[in-house]
Amino acid sequence: RQRQMCIRDNFDINVQAIFERSGELSFAPAEVTIPAEGGTATVTATSTKHWQFDTLPEDWATVTPNEGNEGDTTITIKIE
């Protein structure tokens, strides 16, 4: 299964997380806005199983950590 989180600046970046079929995964908030000049935002991922993000193709955007386990994980999104 895949779940998407949207990061917006001048470009839209869809971050896909891969997780086990029987699991549930949600992000709060589901969308964040970061200015084109750059900045950071945090999102909480809540999951019932282990999950992992696909690698971002852009080198000016980072999402850390790129994986997590059951429960809540705070994710930092950085645009340079």
Short mmCIF file of N, CA, C and O in Angstrom, two decimals:
data_model
loop_
_atom_site.label_atom_id
_atom_site.label_comp_id
_atom_site.label_asym_id
_atom_site.label_seq_id
_atom_site.Cartn_x
_atom_site.Cartn_y
_atom_site.Cartn_z
N ARG A 1 0.83 -1.18 0.00
CA ARG A 1 0.00 0.00 0.00
C ARG A 1 0.87 1.24 0.00
O ARG A 1 1.97 1.22 0.51
N GLN A 2 0.33 2.29 -0.53
CA GLN A 2 1.05 3.55 -0.55
C GLN A 2 0.15 4.66 -0.02
O GLN A 2 -1.06 4.64 -0.21
N ARG A 3 0.75 5.61 0.64
CA ARG A 3 0.04 6.79 1.12
C ARG A 3 0.87 7.99 0.70
O ARG A 3 2.09 7.93 0.72
N GLN A 4 0.23 9.10 0.33
CA GLN A 4 0.97 10.27 -0.10
C GLN A 4 0.79 11.42 0.88
O GLN A 4 -0.24 11.58 1.49
N MET A 5 1.85 12.21 0.99
CA MET A 5 1.83 13.46 1.73
C MET A 5 2.28 14.52 0.74
O MET A 5 3.21 14.30 -0.03
N CYS A 6 1.62 15.65 0.71
CA CYS A 6 1.94 16.68 -0.27
C CYS A 6 2.70 17.82 0.41
O CYS A 6 2.30 18.30 1.47
N ILE A 7 3.81 18.23 -0.20
CA ILE A 7 4.60 19.37 0.25
C ILE A 7 4.49 20.41 -0.85
O ILE A 7 4.78 20.12 -2.00
N ARG A 8 4.12 21.64 -0.50
CA ARG A 8 3.93 22.65 -1.54
C ARG A 8 4.90 23.82 -1.36
O ARG A 8 5.09 24.30 -0.27
N ASP A 9 5.50 24.25 -2.44
CA ASP A 9 6.16 25.54 -2.55
C ASP A 9 5.89 25.97 -3.98
O ASP A 9 4.76 25.86 -4.41
N ASN A 10 6.86 26.43 -4.73
CA ASN A 10 6.60 26.73 -6.14
C ASN A 10 6.37 25.46 -6.94
O ASN A 10 5.89 25.50 -8.05
N PHE A 11 6.78 24.34 -6.39
CA PHE A 11 6.60 23.04 -7.02
C PHE A 11 5.86 22.16 -6.03
O PHE A 11 6.03 22.30 -4.84
N ASP A 12 5.07 21.25 -6.52
CA ASP A 12 4.43 20.29 -5.64
C ASP A 12 5.30 19.05 -5.57
O ASP A 12 5.76 18.56 -6.59
N ILE A 13 5.52 18.55 -4.36
CA ILE A 13 6.27 17.31 -4.17
C ILE A 13 5.33 16.33 -3.50
O ILE A 13 4.79 16.61 -2.44
N ASN A 14 5.12 15.20 -4.11
CA ASN A 14 4.33 14.15 -3.48
C ASN A 14 5.30 13.13 -2.91
O ASN A 14 6.09 12.55 -3.64
N VAL A 15 5.23 12.95 -1.60
CA VAL A 15 6.09 11.99 -0.92
C VAL A 15 5.27 10.73 -0.71
O VAL A 15 4.19 10.78 -0.12
N GLN A 16 5.76 9.61 -1.21
CA GLN A 16 5.02 8.37 -1.06
C GLN A 16 5.65 7.50 0.01
O GLN A 16 6.87 7.36 0.05
N ALA A 17 4.82 6.96 0.86
CA ALA A 17 5.28 6.03 1.89
C ALA A 17 4.77 4.64 1.54
O ALA A 17 3.63 4.47 1.13
N ILE A 18 5.64 3.67 1.68
CA ILE A 18 5.26 2.28 1.44
C ILE A 18 5.10 1.59 2.79
O ILE A 18 5.95 1.72 3.66
N PHE A 19 3.99 0.90 2.98
CA PHE A 19 3.76 0.22 4.25
C PHE A 19 3.01 -1.08 4.00
O PHE A 19 2.48 -1.31 2.92
N GLU A 20 3.00 -1.91 5.01
CA GLU A 20 2.40 -3.24 4.88
C GLU A 20 0.91 -3.14 4.54
O GLU A 20 0.21 -2.27 5.04
N ARG A 21 0.46 -4.07 3.75
CA ARG A 21 -0.91 -4.07 3.26
C ARG A 21 -1.95 -4.00 4.38
O ARG A 21 -2.96 -3.33 4.25
N SER A 22 -1.71 -4.67 5.48
CA SER A 22 -2.71 -4.71 6.55
C SER A 22 -2.61 -3.51 7.49
O SER A 22 -3.36 -3.42 8.44
N GLY A 23 -1.70 -2.59 7.22
CA GLY A 23 -1.48 -1.47 8.12
C GLY A 23 -2.28 -0.23 7.76
O GLY A 23 -2.88 -0.12 6.71
N GLU A 24 -2.29 0.71 8.68
CA GLU A 24 -2.90 2.01 8.49
C GLU A 24 -1.83 3.06 8.69
O GLU A 24 -0.99 2.94 9.58
N LEU A 25 -1.84 4.11 7.86
CA LEU A 25 -0.86 5.18 7.94
C LEU A 25 -1.56 6.50 7.65
O LEU A 25 -2.29 6.62 6.68
N SER A 26 -1.35 7.48 8.53
CA SER A 26 -1.92 8.81 8.30
C SER A 26 -0.90 9.87 8.67
O SER A 26 0.03 9.62 9.45
N PHE A 27 -1.07 11.06 8.08
CA PHE A 27 -0.20 12.20 8.35
C PHE A 27 -1.04 13.35 8.89
O PHE A 27 -2.13 13.61 8.39
N ALA A 28 -0.50 14.06 9.88
CA ALA A 28 -1.18 15.24 10.41
C ALA A 28 -0.15 16.36 10.57
O ALA A 28 0.83 16.18 11.29
N PRO A 29 -0.32 17.46 9.87
CA PRO A 29 -1.33 17.68 8.84
C PRO A 29 -1.00 16.90 7.57
O PRO A 29 0.14 16.49 7.37
N ALA A 30 -1.99 16.75 6.70
CA ALA A 30 -1.80 16.00 5.46
C ALA A 30 -1.08 16.82 4.40
O ALA A 30 -0.58 16.28 3.43
N GLU A 31 -1.03 18.13 4.59
CA GLU A 31 -0.38 19.01 3.63
C GLU A 31 0.31 20.13 4.39
O GLU A 31 -0.24 20.65 5.36
N VAL A 32 1.52 20.49 3.97
CA VAL A 32 2.24 21.61 4.55
C VAL A 32 2.69 22.53 3.42
O VAL A 32 2.89 22.09 2.30
N THR A 33 2.86 23.82 3.74
CA THR A 33 3.35 24.79 2.77
C THR A 33 4.66 25.34 3.28
O THR A 33 4.75 25.81 4.41
N ILE A 34 5.68 25.28 2.43
CA ILE A 34 7.00 25.82 2.74
C ILE A 34 7.33 26.83 1.65
O ILE A 34 7.19 26.52 0.47
N PRO A 35 7.77 28.05 2.03
CA PRO A 35 8.05 29.08 1.02
C PRO A 35 9.12 28.63 0.03
O PRO A 35 9.99 27.82 0.36
N ALA A 36 9.08 29.19 -1.16
CA ALA A 36 10.07 28.87 -2.20
C ALA A 36 11.48 29.22 -1.74
O ALA A 36 12.45 28.61 -2.18
N GLU A 37 11.62 30.20 -0.84
CA GLU A 37 12.94 30.57 -0.32
C GLU A 37 13.54 29.48 0.55
O GLU A 37 14.72 29.50 0.87
N GLY A 38 12.73 28.55 0.98
CA GLY A 38 13.18 27.45 1.82
C GLY A 38 12.61 27.54 3.22
O GLY A 38 12.00 28.52 3.60
N GLY A 39 12.82 26.48 3.97
CA GLY A 39 12.32 26.42 5.33
C GLY A 39 12.05 24.99 5.73
O GLY A 39 12.38 24.05 5.00
N THR A 40 11.48 24.83 6.91
CA THR A 40 11.17 23.49 7.41
C THR A 40 9.74 23.44 7.91
O THR A 40 9.13 24.46 8.24
N ALA A 41 9.23 22.24 7.98
CA ALA A 41 7.91 21.96 8.55
C ALA A 41 7.97 20.60 9.20
O ALA A 41 8.82 19.77 8.85
N THR A 42 7.08 20.37 10.15
CA THR A 42 7.00 19.05 10.77
C THR A 42 5.61 18.47 10.57
O THR A 42 4.62 19.19 10.49
N VAL A 43 5.59 17.16 10.47
CA VAL A 43 4.37 16.39 10.27
C VAL A 43 4.46 15.18 11.19
O VAL A 43 5.55 14.65 11.40
N THR A 44 3.35 14.74 11.71
CA THR A 44 3.32 13.52 12.51
C THR A 44 2.74 12.38 11.68
O THR A 44 1.63 12.51 11.14
N ALA A 45 3.50 11.30 11.56
CA ALA A 45 3.01 10.09 10.90
C ALA A 45 2.52 9.15 11.99
O ALA A 45 3.24 8.89 12.96
N THR A 46 1.31 8.66 11.84
CA THR A 46 0.75 7.68 12.77
C THR A 46 0.49 6.40 11.99
O THR A 46 -0.19 6.42 10.97
N SER A 47 1.07 5.30 12.47
CA SER A 47 0.99 4.05 11.73
C SER A 47 0.77 2.87 12.65
O SER A 47 1.17 2.90 13.81
N THR A 48 0.17 1.83 12.10
CA THR A 48 0.01 0.58 12.84
C THR A 48 1.08 -0.44 12.46
O THR A 48 1.13 -1.52 13.04
N LYS A 49 1.94 -0.08 11.49
CA LYS A 49 3.00 -0.99 11.00
C LYS A 49 4.24 -0.18 10.64
O LYS A 49 4.20 1.04 10.57
N HIS A 50 5.32 -0.88 10.34
CA HIS A 50 6.53 -0.24 9.82
C HIS A 50 6.23 0.41 8.47
O HIS A 50 5.45 -0.11 7.68
N TRP A 51 6.84 1.57 8.20
CA TRP A 51 6.67 2.26 6.93
C TRP A 51 8.01 2.84 6.49
O TRP A 51 8.93 3.00 7.28
N GLN A 52 8.09 3.18 5.18
CA GLN A 52 9.32 3.76 4.62
C GLN A 52 8.96 4.64 3.44
O GLN A 52 8.12 4.28 2.61
N PHE A 53 9.59 5.83 3.35
CA PHE A 53 9.37 6.73 2.23
C PHE A 53 10.20 6.32 1.03
O PHE A 53 11.32 5.85 1.17
N ASP A 54 9.66 6.56 -0.17
CA ASP A 54 10.46 6.47 -1.38
C ASP A 54 11.51 7.59 -1.34
O ASP A 54 11.30 8.62 -0.71
N THR A 55 12.61 7.42 -2.03
CA THR A 55 13.64 8.44 -2.11
C THR A 55 13.14 9.60 -2.95
O THR A 55 12.55 9.41 -4.01
N LEU A 56 13.38 10.82 -2.47
CA LEU A 56 12.98 12.00 -3.23
C LEU A 56 13.95 12.21 -4.39
O LEU A 56 15.17 12.12 -4.21
N PRO A 57 13.47 12.54 -5.58
CA PRO A 57 14.36 12.75 -6.71
C PRO A 57 15.06 14.11 -6.67
O PRO A 57 16.05 14.32 -7.33
N GLU A 58 14.54 15.05 -5.89
CA GLU A 58 15.12 16.38 -5.80
C GLU A 58 16.13 16.45 -4.67
O GLU A 58 15.89 15.95 -3.57
N ASP A 59 17.29 17.10 -4.91
CA ASP A 59 18.30 17.20 -3.86
C ASP A 59 18.09 18.42 -2.96
O ASP A 59 18.73 18.56 -1.93
N TRP A 60 17.17 19.29 -3.29
CA TRP A 60 16.88 20.47 -2.49
C TRP A 60 15.76 20.23 -1.46
O TRP A 60 15.42 21.12 -0.69
N ALA A 61 15.23 19.04 -1.44
CA ALA A 61 14.18 18.68 -0.49
C ALA A 61 14.60 17.42 0.28
O ALA A 61 15.06 16.45 -0.31
N THR A 62 14.46 17.46 1.60
CA THR A 62 14.75 16.28 2.42
C THR A 62 13.61 16.01 3.37
O THR A 62 12.93 16.93 3.84
N VAL A 63 13.39 14.73 3.65
CA VAL A 63 12.38 14.29 4.61
C VAL A 63 13.08 13.33 5.56
O VAL A 63 13.63 12.31 5.14
N THR A 64 13.10 13.66 6.86
CA THR A 64 13.76 12.81 7.85
C THR A 64 12.87 12.61 9.07
O THR A 64 12.19 13.56 9.46
N PRO A 65 12.84 11.44 9.63
CA PRO A 65 13.48 10.22 9.14
C PRO A 65 12.74 9.70 7.91
O PRO A 65 11.60 10.09 7.65
N ASN A 66 13.37 8.79 7.19
CA ASN A 66 12.73 8.26 5.98
C ASN A 66 11.96 6.97 6.25
O ASN A 66 11.44 6.36 5.32
N GLU A 67 11.92 6.54 7.51
CA GLU A 67 11.11 5.37 7.86
C GLU A 67 10.74 5.42 9.33
O GLU A 67 11.31 6.18 10.11
N GLY A 68 9.75 4.62 9.69
CA GLY A 68 9.31 4.58 11.08
C GLY A 68 8.59 3.28 11.37
O GLY A 68 8.36 2.46 10.48
N ASN A 69 8.21 3.13 12.62
CA ASN A 69 7.53 1.92 13.08
C ASN A 69 6.14 2.26 13.59
O ASN A 69 5.68 3.38 13.47
N GLU A 70 5.50 1.29 14.18
CA GLU A 70 4.17 1.47 14.76
C GLU A 70 4.18 2.63 15.74
O GLU A 70 5.14 2.85 16.47
N GLY A 71 3.12 3.42 15.73
CA GLY A 71 2.99 4.55 16.63
C GLY A 71 3.18 5.86 15.90
O GLY A 71 3.03 5.95 14.69
N ASP A 72 3.52 6.90 16.68
CA ASP A 72 3.70 8.24 16.11
C ASP A 72 5.17 8.52 15.85
O ASP A 72 6.02 8.21 16.69
N THR A 73 5.46 9.14 14.71
CA THR A 73 6.82 9.55 14.36
C THR A 73 6.75 10.99 13.86
O THR A 73 5.94 11.31 12.98
N THR A 74 7.57 11.87 14.43
CA THR A 74 7.65 13.23 13.96
C THR A 74 8.60 13.30 12.77
O THR A 74 9.73 12.83 12.84
N ILE A 75 8.13 13.85 11.68
CA ILE A 75 8.89 13.94 10.43
C ILE A 75 9.22 15.41 10.19
O ILE A 75 8.36 16.28 10.30
N THR A 76 10.47 15.67 9.82
CA THR A 76 10.90 17.02 9.46
C THR A 76 11.10 17.10 7.95
O THR A 76 11.78 16.25 7.36
N ILE A 77 10.48 18.10 7.35
CA ILE A 77 10.58 18.33 5.92
C ILE A 77 11.38 19.61 5.75
O ILE A 77 11.05 20.64 6.34
N LYS A 78 12.45 19.55 4.95
CA LYS A 78 13.30 20.72 4.74
C LYS A 78 13.42 21.02 3.25
O LYS A 78 13.72 20.12 2.47
N ILE A 79 13.18 22.27 2.89
CA ILE A 79 13.36 22.76 1.52
C ILE A 79 14.49 23.77 1.55
O ILE A 79 14.48 24.70 2.35
N GLU A 80 15.49 23.58 0.70
CA GLU A 80 16.65 24.51 0.65
C GLU A 80 16.55 25.41 -0.54
O GLU A 80 16.02 25.07 -1.55
#
